[in-house]
Amino acid sequence: MPEPFVLAPRHTASGGLPVAAAPTLDPAFGALAEFIGDERVTDLFVNGTDGLFLDRGDGAERMPQWRASEREVRDLAVALVAAGGRHLDDQSPCVDVRLDSGIRVHAVLAPVSTSGTALSIRVPRVHAADLDALAALGSFAPGQRAWLESLVGERANVLITGGTGTGKTTLLTALLSAVPVGERIVTIEDVAELRPRHPHHVSLEARQPNLEGAGRITLAMLVRESLRMRPDRLIVGECRGEEVRELLTALNTGHDGGAGTLHASGLADVPARMEALGALAGMDATALARQVVSAFTVVLHLGREPDGTRRIRQAGRFLLVADRLGIEEVRPW
């Protein structure tokens, strides 16, 4: 097993805020540490005994030198999940966890994963933690940058959408890093990934049930609890279920400057995705439409280019269409 890889140490910006929190990589990564040490790598995939694949920005590529048995991959998955404070076993064969280093690990055991234990590891790169860094990477044009800053300053409620790996969490982190230092940010996530450069950030994370099936804390429960914490900015990292009801209620009752993310293939697909979440929360289409139109100021839809660059592809605004939720594209920059 190679020596644990050590990320760059914490530095301090001129304003005194930490620029890059970088704890030592957990020894549980074992032989994967050398690959995570590559600054170009954003995702690692272990597909049982079928091999290891890395994404360096040009799509997944196989690492021919990687060899591991199913037992070794399973032990690796169990160790990584345990390092994040959760358990992976035959009773809980699918687990998502965030480690102290900020790395996110998703594991699925066989036989749920028919090809053997499957690991999906996402590595956040600290060089894209604010709007300056994203602008340097080509994520948006100068005009878009000024508009994004105005959204933060005006306390607009923003919904960020896009497919997997399009940079939703990265953009949201950058926007939160631009929030005035006198405001209190409360973020709510299934697996905590948001780490804005901000001195007053409280992170709440959902919790899976214990081995006896008790102790589960859902996103919807956390949204309700957060309202008692006097947040200036209430953020839900990803809307995926009934918590959308609580988020919409909060954004419609004086909690401006909030935000959330949502998986969607295109801007035109966002209303249908919102209606699906509303149905999970017991909301009919008309009630949901009225709540959403009132709650969100703007929708930012992201995409990933063939060269790996994540960009803002479209912006939109929700509207009512015969008492149903619709959306129209806008170009405010």
mmCIF file of C-alpha atoms in Angstrom:
data_model
loop_
_atom_site.group_PDB
_atom_site.id
_atom_site.type_symbol
_atom_site.label_atom_id
_atom_site.label_comp_id
_atom_site.label_asym_id
_atom_site.label_seq_id
_atom_site.Cartn_x
_atom_site.Cartn_y
_atom_site.Cartn_z
ATOM 1 C CA MET A 1 0.000 0.000 0.000
ATOM 2 C CA PRO A 2 1.501 3.404 -0.943
ATOM 3 C CA GLU A 3 2.034 6.147 1.610
ATOM 4 C CA PRO A 4 -1.043 8.382 2.139
ATOM 5 C CA PHE A 5 -1.091 11.334 -0.244
ATOM 6 C CA VAL A 6 -1.092 14.717 1.496
ATOM 7 C CA LEU A 7 -3.091 17.525 -0.099
ATOM 8 C CA ALA A 8 -1.778 21.089 -0.178
ATOM 9 C CA PRO A 9 -1.835 22.833 3.222
ATOM 10 C CA ARG A 10 -4.345 25.479 4.199
ATOM 11 C CA HIS A 11 -3.544 28.989 2.998
ATOM 12 C CA THR A 12 -5.090 32.271 3.979
ATOM 13 C CA ALA A 13 -6.441 34.922 1.644
ATOM 14 C CA SER A 14 -5.839 38.602 2.251
ATOM 15 C CA GLY A 15 -9.201 38.840 3.988
ATOM 16 C CA GLY A 16 -8.220 36.154 6.492
ATOM 17 C CA LEU A 17 -10.537 33.438 5.145
ATOM 18 C CA PRO A 18 -9.210 29.936 4.466
ATOM 19 C CA VAL A 19 -8.560 29.350 0.781
ATOM 20 C CA ALA A 20 -8.143 25.596 0.743
ATOM 21 C CA ALA A 21 -8.836 23.286 3.620
ATOM 22 C CA ALA A 22 -6.748 20.229 2.851
ATOM 23 C CA PRO A 23 -6.555 17.449 5.424
ATOM 24 C CA THR A 24 -4.447 14.354 4.932
ATOM 25 C CA LEU A 25 -5.983 11.784 2.624
ATOM 26 C CA ASP A 26 -7.470 8.912 4.595
ATOM 27 C CA PRO A 27 -5.300 5.762 4.626
ATOM 28 C CA ALA A 28 -8.427 3.789 3.670
ATOM 29 C CA PHE A 29 -7.872 4.837 0.044
ATOM 30 C CA GLY A 30 -4.893 2.483 -0.097
ATOM 31 C CA ALA A 31 -3.705 1.930 -3.652
ATOM 32 C CA LEU A 32 -6.141 4.546 -4.994
ATOM 33 C CA ALA A 33 -4.199 7.349 -3.282
ATOM 34 C CA GLU A 34 -1.674 7.664 -6.100
ATOM 35 C CA PHE A 35 -4.470 8.288 -8.619
ATOM 36 C CA ILE A 36 -6.271 10.804 -6.398
ATOM 37 C CA GLY A 37 -2.960 12.621 -6.144
ATOM 38 C CA ASP A 38 -3.228 13.502 -9.840
ATOM 39 C CA GLU A 39 -4.628 17.072 -9.877
ATOM 40 C CA ARG A 40 -6.383 16.384 -13.184
ATOM 41 C CA VAL A 41 -8.512 13.554 -11.784
ATOM 42 C CA THR A 42 -12.044 14.524 -10.762
ATOM 43 C CA ASP A 43 -13.677 11.078 -10.699
ATOM 44 C CA LEU A 44 -12.549 7.500 -10.085
ATOM 45 C CA PHE A 45 -14.631 4.401 -10.822
ATOM 46 C CA VAL A 46 -13.885 0.868 -9.660
ATOM 47 C CA ASN A 47 -16.145 -1.668 -11.378
ATOM 48 C CA GLY A 48 -15.553 -4.808 -9.377
ATOM 49 C CA THR A 49 -12.830 -6.890 -10.999
ATOM 50 C CA ASP A 50 -13.444 -5.172 -14.370
ATOM 51 C CA GLY A 51 -10.926 -2.482 -13.530
ATOM 52 C CA LEU A 52 -10.303 1.113 -12.538
ATOM 53 C CA PHE A 53 -11.369 4.095 -14.663
ATOM 54 C CA LEU A 54 -10.307 7.734 -14.211
ATOM 55 C CA ASP A 55 -11.847 10.955 -15.512
ATOM 56 C CA ARG A 56 -9.245 13.657 -16.122
ATOM 57 C CA GLY A 57 -11.673 15.904 -17.986
ATOM 58 C CA ASP A 58 -11.820 13.947 -21.237
ATOM 59 C CA GLY A 59 -14.140 11.149 -20.159
ATOM 60 C CA ALA A 60 -13.462 7.905 -18.320
ATOM 61 C CA GLU A 61 -10.314 6.015 -19.284
ATOM 62 C CA ARG A 62 -9.224 2.583 -18.084
ATOM 63 C CA MET A 63 -6.064 2.172 -16.015
ATOM 64 C CA PRO A 64 -4.564 -1.036 -17.437
ATOM 65 C CA GLN A 65 -2.131 -1.458 -14.528
ATOM 66 C CA TRP A 66 -4.928 -1.782 -11.951
ATOM 67 C CA ARG A 67 -5.668 -5.260 -10.644
ATOM 68 C CA ALA A 68 -7.920 -6.197 -7.714
ATOM 69 C CA SER A 69 -10.032 -9.143 -6.655
ATOM 70 C CA GLU A 70 -13.691 -8.808 -5.662
ATOM 71 C CA ARG A 71 -12.721 -9.356 -2.020
ATOM 72 C CA GLU A 72 -10.174 -6.538 -2.201
ATOM 73 C CA VAL A 73 -12.624 -4.138 -3.830
ATOM 74 C CA ARG A 74 -15.306 -4.933 -1.272
ATOM 75 C CA ASP A 75 -12.873 -4.435 1.618
ATOM 76 C CA LEU A 76 -11.786 -1.125 0.075
ATOM 77 C CA ALA A 77 -15.406 0.027 -0.217
ATOM 78 C CA VAL A 78 -16.239 -0.966 3.361
ATOM 79 C CA ALA A 79 -13.148 0.835 4.678
ATOM 80 C CA LEU A 80 -13.902 4.046 2.773
ATOM 81 C CA VAL A 81 -17.536 4.142 3.880
ATOM 82 C CA ALA A 82 -16.490 3.484 7.492
ATOM 83 C CA ALA A 83 -13.998 6.367 7.237
ATOM 84 C CA GLY A 84 -16.989 8.610 6.518
ATOM 85 C CA GLY A 85 -18.890 7.384 9.574
ATOM 86 C CA ARG A 86 -21.410 5.153 7.794
ATOM 87 C CA HIS A 87 -21.751 1.401 7.365
ATOM 88 C CA LEU A 88 -21.753 -0.740 4.234
ATOM 89 C CA ASP A 89 -22.921 -4.336 4.480
ATOM 90 C CA ASP A 90 -25.482 -6.747 3.067
ATOM 91 C CA GLN A 91 -28.247 -4.947 4.989
ATOM 92 C CA SER A 92 -27.132 -1.541 3.621
ATOM 93 C CA PRO A 93 -25.548 -2.389 0.256
ATOM 94 C CA CYS A 94 -25.793 1.121 -1.271
ATOM 95 C CA VAL A 95 -24.186 4.003 0.605
ATOM 96 C CA ASP A 96 -23.127 7.560 -0.209
ATOM 97 C CA VAL A 97 -20.631 9.259 2.110
ATOM 98 C CA ARG A 98 -18.434 12.349 2.337
ATOM 99 C CA LEU A 99 -14.989 12.044 3.900
ATOM 100 C CA ASP A 100 -13.234 14.734 5.939
ATOM 101 C CA SER A 101 -11.084 15.564 2.911
ATOM 102 C CA GLY A 102 -14.257 16.543 1.018
ATOM 103 C CA ILE A 103 -14.025 13.515 -1.267
ATOM 104 C CA ARG A 104 -17.383 11.853 -1.932
ATOM 105 C CA VAL A 105 -17.646 8.073 -2.108
ATOM 106 C CA HIS A 106 -20.597 6.066 -3.406
ATOM 107 C CA ALA A 107 -20.470 2.281 -3.024
ATOM 108 C CA VAL A 108 -22.745 -0.543 -4.178
ATOM 109 C CA LEU A 109 -22.081 -4.110 -3.097
ATOM 110 C CA ALA A 110 -22.651 -7.286 -5.088
ATOM 111 C CA PRO A 111 -25.093 -8.774 -5.949
ATOM 112 C CA VAL A 112 -26.934 -5.417 -6.235
ATOM 113 C CA SER A 113 -24.061 -4.461 -8.525
ATOM 114 C CA THR A 114 -24.060 -7.532 -10.742
ATOM 115 C CA SER A 115 -20.472 -7.041 -11.938
ATOM 116 C CA GLY A 116 -19.090 -6.887 -8.400
ATOM 117 C CA THR A 117 -18.622 -4.120 -5.851
ATOM 118 C CA ALA A 118 -18.835 -0.735 -7.592
ATOM 119 C CA LEU A 119 -17.118 2.404 -6.290
ATOM 120 C CA SER A 120 -17.691 5.929 -7.587
ATOM 121 C CA ILE A 121 -15.384 8.553 -6.082
ATOM 122 C CA ARG A 122 -15.681 12.294 -6.733
ATOM 123 C CA VAL A 123 -12.677 14.468 -5.900
ATOM 124 C CA PRO A 124 -13.343 18.191 -5.373
ATOM 125 C CA ARG A 125 -10.545 20.368 -6.699
ATOM 126 C CA VAL A 126 -9.904 23.465 -4.589
ATOM 127 C CA HIS A 127 -8.811 25.621 -7.549
ATOM 128 C CA ALA A 128 -12.470 26.150 -8.535
ATOM 129 C CA ALA A 129 -13.807 27.433 -5.226
ATOM 130 C CA ASP A 130 -14.809 30.984 -6.154
ATOM 131 C CA LEU A 131 -16.042 33.076 -9.067
ATOM 132 C CA ASP A 132 -12.522 34.235 -9.963
ATOM 133 C CA ALA A 133 -11.359 30.651 -10.352
ATOM 134 C CA LEU A 134 -14.412 29.623 -12.372
ATOM 135 C CA ALA A 135 -13.989 32.619 -14.676
ATOM 136 C CA ALA A 136 -10.362 31.586 -15.270
ATOM 137 C CA LEU A 137 -11.555 28.096 -16.187
ATOM 138 C CA GLY A 138 -13.964 29.504 -18.779
ATOM 139 C CA SER A 139 -17.171 28.609 -16.954
ATOM 140 C CA PHE A 140 -18.751 31.926 -17.865
ATOM 141 C CA ALA A 141 -18.064 35.119 -19.795
ATOM 142 C CA PRO A 142 -17.254 38.469 -18.094
ATOM 143 C CA GLY A 143 -20.827 39.668 -18.606
ATOM 144 C CA GLN A 144 -22.168 36.549 -16.949
ATOM 145 C CA ARG A 145 -19.756 37.028 -14.047
ATOM 146 C CA ALA A 146 -21.113 40.508 -13.297
ATOM 147 C CA TRP A 147 -24.676 39.199 -13.491
ATOM 148 C CA LEU A 148 -23.916 36.342 -11.076
ATOM 149 C CA GLU A 149 -22.461 38.793 -8.585
ATOM 150 C CA SER A 150 -25.592 40.922 -8.885
ATOM 151 C CA LEU A 151 -27.772 37.878 -8.112
ATOM 152 C CA VAL A 152 -25.843 37.349 -4.884
ATOM 153 C CA GLY A 153 -25.986 41.035 -3.980
ATOM 154 C CA GLU A 154 -29.713 41.270 -4.679
ATOM 155 C CA ARG A 155 -30.417 38.141 -2.603
ATOM 156 C CA ALA A 156 -32.055 36.362 -5.517
ATOM 157 C CA ASN A 157 -33.322 32.808 -5.000
ATOM 158 C CA VAL A 158 -31.425 30.639 -7.469
ATOM 159 C CA LEU A 159 -32.044 27.102 -8.748
ATOM 160 C CA ILE A 160 -28.995 25.507 -10.412
ATOM 161 C CA THR A 161 -29.747 22.610 -12.753
ATOM 162 C CA GLY A 162 -27.788 20.260 -14.980
ATOM 163 C CA GLY A 163 -26.712 16.677 -15.439
ATOM 164 C CA THR A 164 -24.249 14.719 -13.323
ATOM 165 C CA GLY A 165 -20.767 16.220 -13.343
ATOM 166 C CA THR A 166 -21.763 19.557 -14.867
ATOM 167 C CA GLY A 167 -20.502 21.617 -11.919
ATOM 168 C CA LYS A 168 -23.707 22.435 -10.023
ATOM 169 C CA THR A 169 -22.114 22.091 -6.592
ATOM 170 C CA THR A 170 -18.978 23.929 -7.703
ATOM 171 C CA LEU A 171 -20.948 26.927 -9.003
ATOM 172 C CA LEU A 172 -23.134 27.022 -5.903
ATOM 173 C CA THR A 173 -20.018 26.961 -3.698
ATOM 174 C CA ALA A 174 -18.559 29.869 -5.674
ATOM 175 C CA LEU A 175 -21.760 31.902 -5.356
ATOM 176 C CA LEU A 176 -21.879 31.298 -1.603
ATOM 177 C CA SER A 177 -18.255 32.383 -1.317
ATOM 178 C CA ALA A 178 -19.384 35.783 -2.658
ATOM 179 C CA VAL A 179 -22.006 36.248 0.084
ATOM 180 C CA PRO A 180 -21.204 39.188 2.422
ATOM 181 C CA VAL A 181 -19.276 38.044 5.486
ATOM 182 C CA GLY A 182 -21.927 39.408 7.861
ATOM 183 C CA GLU A 183 -24.528 36.873 6.712
ATOM 184 C CA ARG A 184 -25.162 33.393 8.120
ATOM 185 C CA ILE A 185 -25.328 30.517 5.608
ATOM 186 C CA VAL A 186 -26.999 27.212 6.467
ATOM 187 C CA THR A 187 -26.533 24.406 3.935
ATOM 188 C CA ILE A 188 -28.514 21.163 3.930
ATOM 189 C CA GLU A 189 -27.285 18.135 1.984
ATOM 190 C CA ASP A 190 -27.702 14.409 1.795
ATOM 191 C CA VAL A 191 -23.907 14.191 1.721
ATOM 192 C CA ALA A 192 -22.181 17.445 2.701
ATOM 193 C CA GLU A 193 -20.076 18.778 -0.191
ATOM 194 C CA LEU A 194 -20.580 22.537 -0.087
ATOM 195 C CA ARG A 195 -17.557 24.250 1.435
ATOM 196 C CA PRO A 196 -17.769 27.949 0.596
ATOM 197 C CA ARG A 197 -15.006 30.349 1.574
ATOM 198 C CA HIS A 198 -17.168 32.078 4.137
ATOM 199 C CA PRO A 199 -16.642 32.676 7.856
ATOM 200 C CA HIS A 200 -20.218 31.896 8.937
ATOM 201 C CA HIS A 201 -21.284 28.644 7.336
ATOM 202 C CA VAL A 202 -23.232 25.905 9.133
ATOM 203 C CA SER A 203 -23.460 22.562 7.307
ATOM 204 C CA LEU A 204 -26.238 20.058 8.058
ATOM 205 C CA GLU A 205 -26.037 16.515 6.693
ATOM 206 C CA ALA A 206 -28.719 13.830 6.472
ATOM 207 C CA ARG A 207 -28.129 10.591 8.366
ATOM 208 C CA GLN A 208 -28.923 7.025 7.393
ATOM 209 C CA PRO A 209 -30.626 4.747 9.951
ATOM 210 C CA ASN A 210 -28.455 2.653 12.242
ATOM 211 C CA LEU A 211 -28.245 -1.123 12.156
ATOM 212 C CA GLU A 212 -31.537 -1.324 14.090
ATOM 213 C CA GLY A 213 -33.264 0.901 11.525
ATOM 214 C CA ALA A 214 -33.554 3.884 13.867
ATOM 215 C CA GLY A 215 -32.049 7.358 13.913
ATOM 216 C CA ARG A 216 -32.643 8.413 10.318
ATOM 217 C CA ILE A 217 -32.508 12.174 9.666
ATOM 218 C CA THR A 218 -34.007 13.219 6.317
ATOM 219 C CA LEU A 219 -33.432 16.363 4.273
ATOM 220 C CA ALA A 220 -37.023 17.439 4.897
ATOM 221 C CA MET A 221 -36.436 17.218 8.655
ATOM 222 C CA LEU A 222 -33.241 19.258 8.339
ATOM 223 C CA VAL A 223 -34.959 21.994 6.327
ATOM 224 C CA ARG A 224 -37.544 22.350 9.086
ATOM 225 C CA GLU A 225 -34.836 22.451 11.757
ATOM 226 C CA SER A 226 -32.803 25.011 9.833
ATOM 227 C CA LEU A 227 -35.641 27.528 9.975
ATOM 228 C CA ARG A 228 -35.046 27.738 13.740
ATOM 229 C CA MET A 229 -31.372 28.564 13.193
ATOM 230 C CA ARG A 230 -32.016 32.067 11.793
ATOM 231 C CA PRO A 231 -30.284 31.575 8.444
ATOM 232 C CA ASP A 232 -29.677 34.576 6.202
ATOM 233 C CA ARG A 233 -29.170 32.152 3.297
ATOM 234 C CA LEU A 234 -30.894 28.758 3.287
ATOM 235 C CA ILE A 235 -29.360 26.304 0.817
ATOM 236 C CA VAL A 236 -30.449 22.778 -0.130
ATOM 237 C CA GLY A 237 -27.564 21.097 -1.942
ATOM 238 C CA GLU A 238 -29.795 18.897 -4.068
ATOM 239 C CA CYS A 239 -33.582 18.678 -4.224
ATOM 240 C CA ARG A 240 -34.521 15.064 -4.773
ATOM 241 C CA GLY A 241 -37.698 14.379 -2.803
ATOM 242 C CA GLU A 242 -40.238 15.674 -0.332
ATOM 243 C CA GLU A 243 -37.847 18.314 1.035
ATOM 244 C CA VAL A 244 -38.844 20.486 -1.942
ATOM 245 C CA ARG A 245 -42.070 21.321 -0.073
ATOM 246 C CA GLU A 246 -40.211 22.677 2.950
ATOM 247 C CA LEU A 247 -37.727 24.556 0.762
ATOM 248 C CA LEU A 248 -40.496 26.243 -1.234
ATOM 249 C CA THR A 249 -42.303 27.184 1.964
ATOM 250 C CA ALA A 250 -39.132 28.747 3.367
ATOM 251 C CA LEU A 251 -38.330 30.696 0.202
ATOM 252 C CA ASN A 252 -41.890 32.006 0.087
ATOM 253 C CA THR A 253 -41.874 33.228 3.687
ATOM 254 C CA GLY A 254 -39.072 35.765 3.759
ATOM 255 C CA HIS A 255 -35.934 33.649 3.343
ATOM 256 C CA ASP A 256 -34.408 35.461 0.377
ATOM 257 C CA GLY A 257 -31.006 34.631 -1.040
ATOM 258 C CA GLY A 258 -31.666 30.895 -0.937
ATOM 259 C CA ALA A 259 -30.605 28.312 -3.480
ATOM 260 C CA GLY A 260 -30.791 24.671 -4.455
ATOM 261 C CA THR A 261 -29.640 22.292 -7.162
ATOM 262 C CA LEU A 262 -31.611 19.877 -9.295
ATOM 263 C CA HIS A 263 -30.712 17.175 -11.796
ATOM 264 C CA ALA A 264 -32.190 17.922 -15.242
ATOM 265 C CA SER A 265 -31.130 17.151 -18.803
ATOM 266 C CA GLY A 266 -32.133 20.560 -20.182
ATOM 267 C CA LEU A 267 -33.793 23.795 -19.186
ATOM 268 C CA ALA A 268 -37.074 22.710 -20.788
ATOM 269 C CA ASP A 269 -37.089 19.567 -18.607
ATOM 270 C CA VAL A 270 -36.924 21.455 -15.307
ATOM 271 C CA PRO A 271 -40.707 22.010 -14.850
ATOM 272 C CA ALA A 272 -41.411 18.286 -15.244
ATOM 273 C CA ARG A 273 -38.656 17.436 -12.744
ATOM 274 C CA MET A 274 -40.102 19.919 -10.248
ATOM 275 C CA GLU A 275 -43.589 18.458 -10.701
ATOM 276 C CA ALA A 276 -42.214 14.977 -10.043
ATOM 277 C CA LEU A 277 -40.637 16.157 -6.788
ATOM 278 C CA GLY A 278 -43.826 17.954 -5.842
ATOM 279 C CA ALA A 279 -45.773 14.732 -6.330
ATOM 280 C CA LEU A 280 -43.415 12.989 -3.882
ATOM 281 C CA ALA A 281 -44.230 15.749 -1.388
ATOM 282 C CA GLY A 282 -47.986 15.389 -1.930
ATOM 283 C CA MET A 283 -48.348 18.672 -3.833
ATOM 284 C CA ASP A 284 -50.640 18.906 -6.842
ATOM 285 C CA ALA A 285 -49.350 20.507 -10.048
ATOM 286 C CA THR A 286 -51.202 23.796 -9.577
ATOM 287 C CA ALA A 287 -50.069 24.343 -5.983
ATOM 288 C CA LEU A 288 -46.497 23.452 -6.908
ATOM 289 C CA ALA A 289 -46.475 25.822 -9.888
ATOM 290 C CA ARG A 290 -47.641 28.784 -7.839
ATOM 291 C CA GLN A 291 -45.101 28.055 -5.100
ATOM 292 C CA VAL A 292 -42.179 27.631 -7.516
ATOM 293 C CA VAL A 293 -42.935 30.767 -9.552
ATOM 294 C CA SER A 294 -43.048 32.790 -6.351
ATOM 295 C CA ALA A 295 -39.978 31.139 -4.790
ATOM 296 C CA PHE A 296 -37.240 31.196 -7.453
ATOM 297 C CA THR A 297 -35.888 34.279 -9.182
ATOM 298 C CA VAL A 298 -33.829 32.494 -11.818
ATOM 299 C CA VAL A 299 -32.752 29.058 -13.051
ATOM 300 C CA LEU A 300 -29.142 28.486 -14.137
ATOM 301 C CA HIS A 301 -28.676 25.442 -16.355
ATOM 302 C CA LEU A 302 -25.155 24.022 -16.675
ATOM 303 C CA GLY A 303 -23.587 21.695 -19.205
ATOM 304 C CA ARG A 304 -20.282 19.975 -19.758
ATOM 305 C CA GLU A 305 -18.432 20.560 -23.028
ATOM 306 C CA PRO A 306 -16.540 17.788 -24.894
ATOM 307 C CA ASP A 307 -13.242 19.227 -23.598
ATOM 308 C CA GLY A 308 -14.469 18.827 -20.002
ATOM 309 C CA THR A 309 -15.241 22.515 -19.359
ATOM 310 C CA ARG A 310 -18.384 23.137 -17.336
ATOM 311 C CA ARG A 311 -20.345 26.164 -18.541
ATOM 312 C CA ILE A 312 -23.568 28.063 -17.928
ATOM 313 C CA ARG A 313 -25.528 27.075 -21.034
ATOM 314 C CA GLN A 314 -28.872 28.717 -20.335
ATOM 315 C CA ALA A 315 -30.737 30.846 -17.848
ATOM 316 C CA GLY A 316 -34.474 30.708 -17.333
ATOM 317 C CA ARG A 317 -37.405 32.051 -15.392
ATOM 318 C CA PHE A 318 -40.379 30.072 -14.115
ATOM 319 C CA LEU A 319 -43.871 31.139 -15.180
ATOM 320 C CA LEU A 320 -47.454 29.930 -14.985
ATOM 321 C CA VAL A 321 -48.916 28.347 -18.121
ATOM 322 C CA ALA A 322 -52.608 27.509 -17.639
ATOM 323 C CA ASP A 323 -51.982 26.890 -13.924
ATOM 324 C CA ARG A 324 -49.083 24.545 -14.697
ATOM 325 C CA LEU A 325 -45.389 25.205 -14.245
ATOM 326 C CA GLY A 326 -43.550 26.482 -17.303
ATOM 327 C CA ILE A 327 -40.204 28.074 -18.010
ATOM 328 C CA GLU A 328 -38.825 30.585 -20.476
ATOM 329 C CA GLU A 329 -35.230 31.214 -21.429
ATOM 330 C CA VAL A 330 -33.779 34.623 -20.582
ATOM 331 C CA ARG A 331 -30.466 36.253 -21.500
ATOM 332 C CA PRO A 332 -29.865 38.922 -18.845
ATOM 333 C CA TRP A 333 -26.120 39.277 -19.480
#
